[in-house]
Short mmCIF file of C-alpha atoms in Angstrom, two decimals:
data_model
loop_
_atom_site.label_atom_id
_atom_site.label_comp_id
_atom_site.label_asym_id
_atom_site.label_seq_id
_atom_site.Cartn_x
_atom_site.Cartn_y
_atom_site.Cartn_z
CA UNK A 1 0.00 0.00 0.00
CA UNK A 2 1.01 3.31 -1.27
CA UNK A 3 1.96 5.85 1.45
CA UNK A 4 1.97 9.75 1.24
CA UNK A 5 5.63 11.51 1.59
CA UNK A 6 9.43 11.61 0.10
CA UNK A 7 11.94 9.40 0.87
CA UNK A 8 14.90 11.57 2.33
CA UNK A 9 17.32 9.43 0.95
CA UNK A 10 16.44 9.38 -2.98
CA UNK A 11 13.46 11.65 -2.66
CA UNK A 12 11.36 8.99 -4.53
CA UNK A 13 7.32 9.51 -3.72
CA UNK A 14 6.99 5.35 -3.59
CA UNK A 15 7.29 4.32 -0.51
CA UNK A 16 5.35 1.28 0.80
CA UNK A 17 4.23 -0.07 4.17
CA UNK A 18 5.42 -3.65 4.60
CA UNK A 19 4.74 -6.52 7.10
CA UNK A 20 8.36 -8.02 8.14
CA UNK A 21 7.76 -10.70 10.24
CA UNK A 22 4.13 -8.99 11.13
CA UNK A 23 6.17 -5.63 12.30
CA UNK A 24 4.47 -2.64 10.05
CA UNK A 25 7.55 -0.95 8.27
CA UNK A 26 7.40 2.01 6.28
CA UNK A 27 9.80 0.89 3.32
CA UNK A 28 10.99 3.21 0.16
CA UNK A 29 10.31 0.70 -2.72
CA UNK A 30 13.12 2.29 -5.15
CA UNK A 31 16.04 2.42 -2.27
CA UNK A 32 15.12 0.00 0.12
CA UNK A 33 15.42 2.37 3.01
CA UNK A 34 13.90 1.98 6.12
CA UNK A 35 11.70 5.13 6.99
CA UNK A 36 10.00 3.75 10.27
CA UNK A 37 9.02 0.62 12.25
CA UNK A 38 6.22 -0.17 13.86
CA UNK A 39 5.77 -2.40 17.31
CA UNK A 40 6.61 -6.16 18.12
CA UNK A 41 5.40 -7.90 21.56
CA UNK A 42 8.61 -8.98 23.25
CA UNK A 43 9.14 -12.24 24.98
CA UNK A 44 9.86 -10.12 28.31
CA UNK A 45 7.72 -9.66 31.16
CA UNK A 46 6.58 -6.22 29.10
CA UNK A 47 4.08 -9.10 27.39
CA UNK A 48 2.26 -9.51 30.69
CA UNK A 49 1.44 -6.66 30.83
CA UNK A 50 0.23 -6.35 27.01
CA UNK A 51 3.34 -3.69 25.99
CA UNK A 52 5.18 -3.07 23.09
CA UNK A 53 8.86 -2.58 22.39
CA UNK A 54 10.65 -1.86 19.05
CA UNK A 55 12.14 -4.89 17.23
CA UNK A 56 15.43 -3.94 18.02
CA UNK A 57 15.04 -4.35 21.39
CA UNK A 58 12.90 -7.39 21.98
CA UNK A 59 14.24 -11.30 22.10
CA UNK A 60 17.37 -10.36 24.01
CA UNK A 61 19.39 -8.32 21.01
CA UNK A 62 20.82 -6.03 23.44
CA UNK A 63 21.87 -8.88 25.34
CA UNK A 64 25.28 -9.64 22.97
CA UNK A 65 27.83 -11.68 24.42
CA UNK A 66 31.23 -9.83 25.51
CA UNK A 67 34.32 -9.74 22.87
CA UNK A 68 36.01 -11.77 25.64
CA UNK A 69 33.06 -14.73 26.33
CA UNK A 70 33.15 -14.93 22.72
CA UNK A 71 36.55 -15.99 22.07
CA UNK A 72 36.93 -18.01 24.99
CA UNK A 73 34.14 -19.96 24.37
CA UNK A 74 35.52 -20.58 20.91
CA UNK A 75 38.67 -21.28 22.46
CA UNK A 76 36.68 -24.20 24.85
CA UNK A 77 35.15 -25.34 21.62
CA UNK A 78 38.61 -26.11 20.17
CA UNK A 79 39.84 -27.79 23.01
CA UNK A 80 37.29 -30.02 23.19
CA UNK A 81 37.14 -30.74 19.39
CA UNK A 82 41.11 -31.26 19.79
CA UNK A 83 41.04 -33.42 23.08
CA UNK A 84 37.88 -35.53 21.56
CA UNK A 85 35.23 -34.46 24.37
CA UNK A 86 32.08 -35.17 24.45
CA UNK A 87 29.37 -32.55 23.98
CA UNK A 88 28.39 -32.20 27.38
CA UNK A 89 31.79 -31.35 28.46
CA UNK A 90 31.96 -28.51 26.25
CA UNK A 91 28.84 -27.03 27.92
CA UNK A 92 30.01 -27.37 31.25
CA UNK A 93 33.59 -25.75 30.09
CA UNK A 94 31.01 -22.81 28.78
CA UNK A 95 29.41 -22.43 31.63
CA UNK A 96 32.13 -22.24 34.30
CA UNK A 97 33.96 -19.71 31.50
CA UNK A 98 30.60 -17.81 31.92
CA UNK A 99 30.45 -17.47 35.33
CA UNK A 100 34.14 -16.16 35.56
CA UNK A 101 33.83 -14.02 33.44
CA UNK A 102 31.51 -12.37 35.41
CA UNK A 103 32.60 -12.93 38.56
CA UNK A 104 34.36 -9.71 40.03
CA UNK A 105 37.52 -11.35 40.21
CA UNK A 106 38.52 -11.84 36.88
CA UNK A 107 37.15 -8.67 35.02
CA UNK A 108 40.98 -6.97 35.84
CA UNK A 109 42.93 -9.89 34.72
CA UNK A 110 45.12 -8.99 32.33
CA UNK A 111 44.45 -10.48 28.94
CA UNK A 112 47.49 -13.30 29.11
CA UNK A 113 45.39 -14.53 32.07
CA UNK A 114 42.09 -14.07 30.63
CA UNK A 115 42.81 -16.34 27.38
CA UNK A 116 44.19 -18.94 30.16
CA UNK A 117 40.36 -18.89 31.64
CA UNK A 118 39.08 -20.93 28.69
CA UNK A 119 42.08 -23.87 29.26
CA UNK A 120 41.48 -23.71 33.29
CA UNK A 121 37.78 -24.70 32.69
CA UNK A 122 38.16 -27.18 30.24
CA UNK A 123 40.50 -29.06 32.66
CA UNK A 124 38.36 -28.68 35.86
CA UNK A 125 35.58 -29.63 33.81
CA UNK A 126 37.59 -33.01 32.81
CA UNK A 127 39.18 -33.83 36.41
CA UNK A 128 35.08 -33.66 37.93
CA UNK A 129 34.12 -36.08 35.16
CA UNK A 130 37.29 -37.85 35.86
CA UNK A 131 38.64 -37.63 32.30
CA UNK A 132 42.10 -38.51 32.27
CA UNK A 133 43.93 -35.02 31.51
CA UNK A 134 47.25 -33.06 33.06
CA UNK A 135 47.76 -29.55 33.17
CA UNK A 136 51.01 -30.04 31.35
CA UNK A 137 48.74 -31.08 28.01
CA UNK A 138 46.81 -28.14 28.41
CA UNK A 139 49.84 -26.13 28.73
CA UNK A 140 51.16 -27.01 25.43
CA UNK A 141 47.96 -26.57 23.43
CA UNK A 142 47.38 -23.23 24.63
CA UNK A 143 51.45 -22.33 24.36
CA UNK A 144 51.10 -21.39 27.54
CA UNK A 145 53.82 -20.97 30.82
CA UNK A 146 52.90 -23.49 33.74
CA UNK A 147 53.21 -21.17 36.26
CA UNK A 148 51.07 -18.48 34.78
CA UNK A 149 48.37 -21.23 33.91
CA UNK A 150 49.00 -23.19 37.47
CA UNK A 151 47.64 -19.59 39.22
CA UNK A 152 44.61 -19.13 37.10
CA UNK A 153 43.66 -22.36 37.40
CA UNK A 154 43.63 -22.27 41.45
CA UNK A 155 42.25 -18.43 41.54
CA UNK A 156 39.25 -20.32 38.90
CA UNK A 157 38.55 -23.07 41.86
CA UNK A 158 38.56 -20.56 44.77
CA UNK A 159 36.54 -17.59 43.53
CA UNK A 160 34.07 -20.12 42.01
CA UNK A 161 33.95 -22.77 45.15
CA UNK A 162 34.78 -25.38 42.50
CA UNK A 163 35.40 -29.17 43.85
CA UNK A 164 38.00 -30.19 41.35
CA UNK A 165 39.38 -34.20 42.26
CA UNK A 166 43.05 -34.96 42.45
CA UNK A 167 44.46 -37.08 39.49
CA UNK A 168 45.47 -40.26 40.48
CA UNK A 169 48.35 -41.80 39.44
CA UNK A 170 46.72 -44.91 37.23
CA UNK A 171 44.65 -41.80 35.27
CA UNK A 172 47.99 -40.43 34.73
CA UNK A 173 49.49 -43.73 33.60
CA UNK A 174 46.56 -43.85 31.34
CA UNK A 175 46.88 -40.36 29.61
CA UNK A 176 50.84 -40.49 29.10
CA UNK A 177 50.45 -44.00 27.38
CA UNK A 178 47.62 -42.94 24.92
CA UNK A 179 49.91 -40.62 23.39
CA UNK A 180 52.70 -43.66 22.22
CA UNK A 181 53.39 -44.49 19.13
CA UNK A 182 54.28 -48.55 19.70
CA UNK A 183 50.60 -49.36 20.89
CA UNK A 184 50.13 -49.16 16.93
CA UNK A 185 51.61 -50.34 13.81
CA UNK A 186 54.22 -47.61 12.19
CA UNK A 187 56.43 -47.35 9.28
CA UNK A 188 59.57 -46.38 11.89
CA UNK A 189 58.32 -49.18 14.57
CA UNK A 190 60.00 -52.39 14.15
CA UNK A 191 57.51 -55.14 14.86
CA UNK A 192 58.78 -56.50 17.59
CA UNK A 193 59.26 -53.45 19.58
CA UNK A 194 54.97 -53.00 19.22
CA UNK A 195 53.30 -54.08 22.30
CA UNK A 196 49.81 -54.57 23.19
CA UNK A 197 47.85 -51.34 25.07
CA UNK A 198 46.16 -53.62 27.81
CA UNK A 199 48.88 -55.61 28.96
CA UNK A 200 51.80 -52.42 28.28
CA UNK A 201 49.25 -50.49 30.74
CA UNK A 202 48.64 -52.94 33.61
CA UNK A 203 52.02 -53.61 34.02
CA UNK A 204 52.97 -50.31 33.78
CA UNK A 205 51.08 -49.15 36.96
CA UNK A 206 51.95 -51.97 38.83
CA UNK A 207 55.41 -50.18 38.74
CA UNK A 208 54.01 -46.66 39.41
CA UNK A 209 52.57 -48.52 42.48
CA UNK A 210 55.25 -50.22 43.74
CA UNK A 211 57.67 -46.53 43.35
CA UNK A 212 55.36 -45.18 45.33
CA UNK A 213 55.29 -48.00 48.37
CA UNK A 214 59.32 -47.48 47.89
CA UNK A 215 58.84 -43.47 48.18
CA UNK A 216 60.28 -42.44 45.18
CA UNK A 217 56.88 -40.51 43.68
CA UNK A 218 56.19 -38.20 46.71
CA UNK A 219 57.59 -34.66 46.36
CA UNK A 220 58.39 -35.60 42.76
CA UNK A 221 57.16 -34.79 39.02
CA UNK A 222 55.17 -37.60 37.69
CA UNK A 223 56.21 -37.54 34.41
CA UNK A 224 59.36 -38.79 34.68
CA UNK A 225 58.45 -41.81 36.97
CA UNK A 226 55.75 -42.70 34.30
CA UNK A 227 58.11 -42.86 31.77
CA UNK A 228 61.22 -45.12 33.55
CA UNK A 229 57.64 -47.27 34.66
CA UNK A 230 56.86 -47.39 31.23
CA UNK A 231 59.88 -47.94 29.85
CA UNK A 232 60.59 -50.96 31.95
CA UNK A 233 57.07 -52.29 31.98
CA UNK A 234 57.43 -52.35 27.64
CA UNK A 235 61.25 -54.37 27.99
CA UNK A 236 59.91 -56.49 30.44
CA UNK A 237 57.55 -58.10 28.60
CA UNK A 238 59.52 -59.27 25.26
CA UNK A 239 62.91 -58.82 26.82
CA UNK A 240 65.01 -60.73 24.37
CA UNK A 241 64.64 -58.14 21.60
CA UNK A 242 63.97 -54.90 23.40
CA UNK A 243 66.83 -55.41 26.41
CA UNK A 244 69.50 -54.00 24.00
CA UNK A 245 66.73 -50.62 23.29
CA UNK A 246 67.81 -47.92 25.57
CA UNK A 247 66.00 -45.07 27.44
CA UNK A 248 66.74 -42.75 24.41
CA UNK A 249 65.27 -44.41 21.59
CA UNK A 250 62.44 -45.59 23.62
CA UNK A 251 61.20 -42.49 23.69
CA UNK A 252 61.81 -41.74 20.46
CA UNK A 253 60.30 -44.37 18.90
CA UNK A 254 57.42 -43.96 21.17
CA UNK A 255 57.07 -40.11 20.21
CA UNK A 256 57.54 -38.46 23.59
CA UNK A 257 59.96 -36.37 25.02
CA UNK A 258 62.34 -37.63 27.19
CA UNK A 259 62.05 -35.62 30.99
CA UNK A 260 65.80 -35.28 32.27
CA UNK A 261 65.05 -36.68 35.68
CA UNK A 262 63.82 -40.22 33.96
CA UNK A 263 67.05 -41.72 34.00
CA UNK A 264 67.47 -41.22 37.77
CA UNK A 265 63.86 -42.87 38.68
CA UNK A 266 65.37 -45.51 36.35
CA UNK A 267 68.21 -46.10 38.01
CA UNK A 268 66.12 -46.13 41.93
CA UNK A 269 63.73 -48.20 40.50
CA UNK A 270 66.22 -50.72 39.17
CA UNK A 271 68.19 -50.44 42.33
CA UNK A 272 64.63 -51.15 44.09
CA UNK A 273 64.01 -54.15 42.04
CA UNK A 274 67.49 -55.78 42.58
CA UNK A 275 66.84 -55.63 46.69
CA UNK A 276 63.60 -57.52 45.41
CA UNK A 277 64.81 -60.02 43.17
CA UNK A 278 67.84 -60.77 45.99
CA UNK A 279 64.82 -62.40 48.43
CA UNK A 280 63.73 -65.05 45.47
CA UNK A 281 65.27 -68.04 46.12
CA UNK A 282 66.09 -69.27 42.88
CA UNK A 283 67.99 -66.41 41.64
CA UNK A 284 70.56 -66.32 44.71
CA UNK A 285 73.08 -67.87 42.39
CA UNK A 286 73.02 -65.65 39.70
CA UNK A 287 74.28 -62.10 39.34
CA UNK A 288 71.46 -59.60 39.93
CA UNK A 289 71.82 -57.58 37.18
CA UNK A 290 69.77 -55.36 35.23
CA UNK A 291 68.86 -58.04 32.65
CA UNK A 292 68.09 -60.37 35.53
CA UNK A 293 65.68 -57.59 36.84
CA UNK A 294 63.66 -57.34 33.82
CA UNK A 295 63.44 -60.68 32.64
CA UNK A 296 61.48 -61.53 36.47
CA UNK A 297 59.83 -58.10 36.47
CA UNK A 298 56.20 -59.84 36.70
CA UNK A 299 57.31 -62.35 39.62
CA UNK A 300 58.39 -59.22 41.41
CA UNK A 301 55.46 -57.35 40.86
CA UNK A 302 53.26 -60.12 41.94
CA UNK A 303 54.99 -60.59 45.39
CA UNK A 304 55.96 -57.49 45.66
CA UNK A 305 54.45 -56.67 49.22
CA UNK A 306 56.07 -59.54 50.65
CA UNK A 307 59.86 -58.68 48.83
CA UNK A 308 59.52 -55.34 49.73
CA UNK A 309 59.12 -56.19 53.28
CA UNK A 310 61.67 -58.47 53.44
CA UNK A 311 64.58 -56.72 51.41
CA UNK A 312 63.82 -53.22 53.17
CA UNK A 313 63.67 -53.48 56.99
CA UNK A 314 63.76 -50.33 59.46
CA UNK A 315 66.50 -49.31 61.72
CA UNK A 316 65.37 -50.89 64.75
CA UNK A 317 65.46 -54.19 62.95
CA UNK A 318 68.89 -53.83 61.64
CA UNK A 319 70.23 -52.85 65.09
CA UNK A 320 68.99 -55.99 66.51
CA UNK A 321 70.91 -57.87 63.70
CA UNK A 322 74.34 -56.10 64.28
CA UNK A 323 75.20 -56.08 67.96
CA UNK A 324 76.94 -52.50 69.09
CA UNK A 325 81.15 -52.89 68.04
CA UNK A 326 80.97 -55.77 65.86
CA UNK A 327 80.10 -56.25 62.14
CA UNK A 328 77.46 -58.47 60.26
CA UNK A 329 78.43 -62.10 61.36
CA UNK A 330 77.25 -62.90 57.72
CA UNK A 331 80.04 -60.73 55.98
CA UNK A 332 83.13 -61.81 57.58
CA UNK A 333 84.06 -58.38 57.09
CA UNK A 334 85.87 -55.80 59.96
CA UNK A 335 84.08 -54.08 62.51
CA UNK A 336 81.65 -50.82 61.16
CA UNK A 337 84.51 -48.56 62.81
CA UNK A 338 86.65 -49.66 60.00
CA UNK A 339 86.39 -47.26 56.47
CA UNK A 340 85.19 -50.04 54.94
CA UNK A 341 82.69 -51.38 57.15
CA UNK A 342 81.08 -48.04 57.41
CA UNK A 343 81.18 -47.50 53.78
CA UNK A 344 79.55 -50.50 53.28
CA UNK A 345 77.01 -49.30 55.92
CA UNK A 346 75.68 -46.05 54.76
CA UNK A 347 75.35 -47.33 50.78
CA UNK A 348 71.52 -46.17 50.78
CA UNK A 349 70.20 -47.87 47.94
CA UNK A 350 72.27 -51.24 48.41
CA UNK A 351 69.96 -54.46 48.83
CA UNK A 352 71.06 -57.71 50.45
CA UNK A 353 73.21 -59.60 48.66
CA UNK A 354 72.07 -62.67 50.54
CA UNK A 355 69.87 -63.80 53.00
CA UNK A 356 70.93 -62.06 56.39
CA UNK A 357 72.92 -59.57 55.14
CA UNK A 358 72.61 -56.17 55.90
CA UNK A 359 69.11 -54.28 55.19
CA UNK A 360 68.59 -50.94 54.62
CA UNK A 361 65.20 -48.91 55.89
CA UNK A 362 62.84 -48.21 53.70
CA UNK A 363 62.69 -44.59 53.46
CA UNK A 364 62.46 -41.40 51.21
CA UNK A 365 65.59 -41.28 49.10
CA UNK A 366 65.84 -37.37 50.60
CA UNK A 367 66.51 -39.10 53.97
CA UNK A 368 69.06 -41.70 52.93
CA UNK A 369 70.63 -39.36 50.61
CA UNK A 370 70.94 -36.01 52.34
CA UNK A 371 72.86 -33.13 50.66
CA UNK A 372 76.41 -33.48 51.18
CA UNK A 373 76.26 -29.50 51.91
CA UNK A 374 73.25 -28.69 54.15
CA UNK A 375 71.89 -25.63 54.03
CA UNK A 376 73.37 -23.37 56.93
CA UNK A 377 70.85 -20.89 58.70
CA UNK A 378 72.45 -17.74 59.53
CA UNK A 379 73.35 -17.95 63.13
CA UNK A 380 72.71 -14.83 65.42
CA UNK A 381 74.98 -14.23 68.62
CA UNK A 382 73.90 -15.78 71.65
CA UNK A 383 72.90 -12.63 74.23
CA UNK A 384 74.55 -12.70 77.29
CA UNK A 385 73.71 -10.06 78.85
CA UNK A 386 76.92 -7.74 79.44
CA UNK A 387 75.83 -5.79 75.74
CA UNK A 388 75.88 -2.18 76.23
CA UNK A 389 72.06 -0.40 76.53
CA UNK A 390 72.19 3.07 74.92
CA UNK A 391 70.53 6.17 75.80
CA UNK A 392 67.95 5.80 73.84
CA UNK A 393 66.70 2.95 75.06
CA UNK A 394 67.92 3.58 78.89
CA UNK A 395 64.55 4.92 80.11
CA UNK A 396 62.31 1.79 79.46
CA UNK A 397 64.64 -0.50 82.32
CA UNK A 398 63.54 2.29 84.91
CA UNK A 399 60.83 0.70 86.70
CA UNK A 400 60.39 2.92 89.84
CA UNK A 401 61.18 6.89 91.50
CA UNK A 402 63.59 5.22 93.20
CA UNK A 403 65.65 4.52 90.48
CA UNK A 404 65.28 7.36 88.39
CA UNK A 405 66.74 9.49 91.36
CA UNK A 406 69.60 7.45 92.01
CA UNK A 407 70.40 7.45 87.91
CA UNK A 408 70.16 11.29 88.42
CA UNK A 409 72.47 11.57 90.99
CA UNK A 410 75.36 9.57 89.20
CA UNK A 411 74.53 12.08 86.15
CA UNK A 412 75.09 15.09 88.57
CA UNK A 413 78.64 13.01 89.67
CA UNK A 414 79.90 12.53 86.76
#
């Protein structure tokens, strides 16, 4: 329908009124400009009460979501597409990035921190569902610093009140071994160095298990244990081919890095084993070496309560077996006051070599291998007493008239 007036635009004379989605609009017909709108009822509580708003302001449009919501929930969304969530773990992830976002807390952070906020809630989200997944692989998806991400992360669960679990060790197991590269066939993978998942990943935490009855996981980085774990775990069970593989090209040829530390929770946990393997009867007459280890690795595991016991006593058993000035009857050795008594003594990580020899307690390698140069706390002077009491501080001894005379009168003296 034909509507009096000039479009201000072209200054045509056709302009039209026109339903858009049943909102009366006054439309030019030759430029397509918009010369008024009429009235839409809103989904608000202005329907109760039979009002109308303009178009551009009913169904939430003014209700846009932040610059910053919208690229961390697009930065959610391609963690979870890149970690292989499920659906409902992105909408959690949203949600908690949501409420963070709005929380008073985090509207200051600086924007380093703020594109950490997306990261941070897909891993709480995946530690309450109890999804296998370390801060460390979050880390390196987001090419982010640890210690930056570590604070967000713990700032996220207190100013929220979030109940986030602890990863266990098995879940960690589980996550580090998903990522190898000999659980399937390769071109670079020579066939006998691929191993099965299942039995590569039981075996595997039956080791993390028994470092951390020996104490060699607490205070530690996990990563590193994990690895020696798996390392042995995947020689241990086709040792004839894979005994000759070291540490190095394990790693390679499983596609993981290679944590400095790994080759010292190697070497305890080989040390551990030998002490083991020393308490099995029918290895006592061969040499306990490292190839001996790994070839009985499963018999160890499976008594491993009972060897551990028995190859690691504490000190008040190994006093009762050495009487005070004399050495182990069993060594034929000199006394411990000789050097080389008391060498052999304090080697911490030295197992029996046979039955009734001596035991070592089984303690935190910290305790039987203290620094060899402590740290020193400075040491202030003892007070005695006889230090000199200036001026200044003269008049808070005087306690009585008495006293402040008498100091008076040795002034007047003097």
């Amino acid at each position: 329908m034909a509507a009096r007036g000039r479009c201000p635009e072209c200054g045509s004379g056709s302009l039209v009124e026109d339903a858009h989605y049943a909102q009366q609009q006054l439309v030019c017909s030759a430029c397509g400009c918009v010369l008024s709108e009429g009235l839409l009822t809103t989904t608000y509580s202005d329907e109760e009460h039979l009002r109308e708003v303009a178009y551009s302001q009913s169904t939430g449009q003014k209700e846009q979501l932040s610059r910053c919501l919208q690229r961390g929930s697009r930065r959610v969304q391609d963690l979870c597409k890149v970690l292989q969530l499920p659906a409902a773990f992105e909408e959690t992830a949203v949600s908690y990035l949501r409420r963070a976002l709005q929380h008073p807390a985090f509207r200051l952070l600086s924007r380093e921190k703020k594109e950490l906020l997306g990261g941070c809630c897909v891993l709480v989200t995946c530690r309450q569902r109890s999804w296998p997944l370390t801060m460390g692989t979050v880390c390196s998806l987001l090419y982010a610093r640890h210690d930056l991400f570590a604070g967000v992360y713990l700032s996220l669960q207190k100013e929220l009140g979030l109940s986030v679990p602890a990863l266990s060790l098995a879940d960690l197991v589980t996550t580090h071994l998903n990522s190898f590269r000999l659980l399937q066939p390769a071109a670079d993978v020579p066939a006998a160095f691929l191993e099965d998942k299942e039995q590569l990943l039981a075996r595997t935490v039956a080791i993390v298990e028994l470092a951390s009855q020996a104490w060699l996981v607490t205070g530690r980085h996990p990563v590193p244990i994990v690895t020696a774990a798996a390392f042995l775990a995947w020689q241990s069970l086709r040792p004839g081919p894979r005994l000759c593989c070291p540490l190095a090209r394990f790693c390679r040829l499983a596609g993981v890095d290679l944590p400095p530390p790994a080759h010292l929770r190697l070497k305890e946990l080989l040390e551990i084993l030998q002490g083991m393997a020393s308490q099995l009867s029918w290895l006592r007459g061969f040499p306990l070496d490292r190839k001996v280890v790994v070839k009985h690795l499963g018999e160890l595991l499976q008594h491993r309560l009972f060897l551990l016991k028995n190859a690691f006593s504490q000190h008040g058993e190994e006093q009762q077996d050495t009487a005070p000035g004399q050495g182990c009857p069993s060594q034929g050795s000199g006394p411990p006051s000789s050097p080389a008594g008391a060498q052999q003594q304090r080697r911490p990580w030295a197992g029996p070599a046979r039955p009734g020899g001596p035991r070592r307690p089984l303690l935190p390698p910290c305790l039987l291998q203290p620094r060899k140069r402590p740290r020193s706390a400075p040491s202030a002077a003892a007070a005695t007493g006889d230090e000199p009491i200036s001026d200044s501080e003269l008049e808070q001894y005087l306690r009585s008239p008495e006293e402040i005379r008498a100091l008076s009168r040795a002034r007047a003296c003097l």
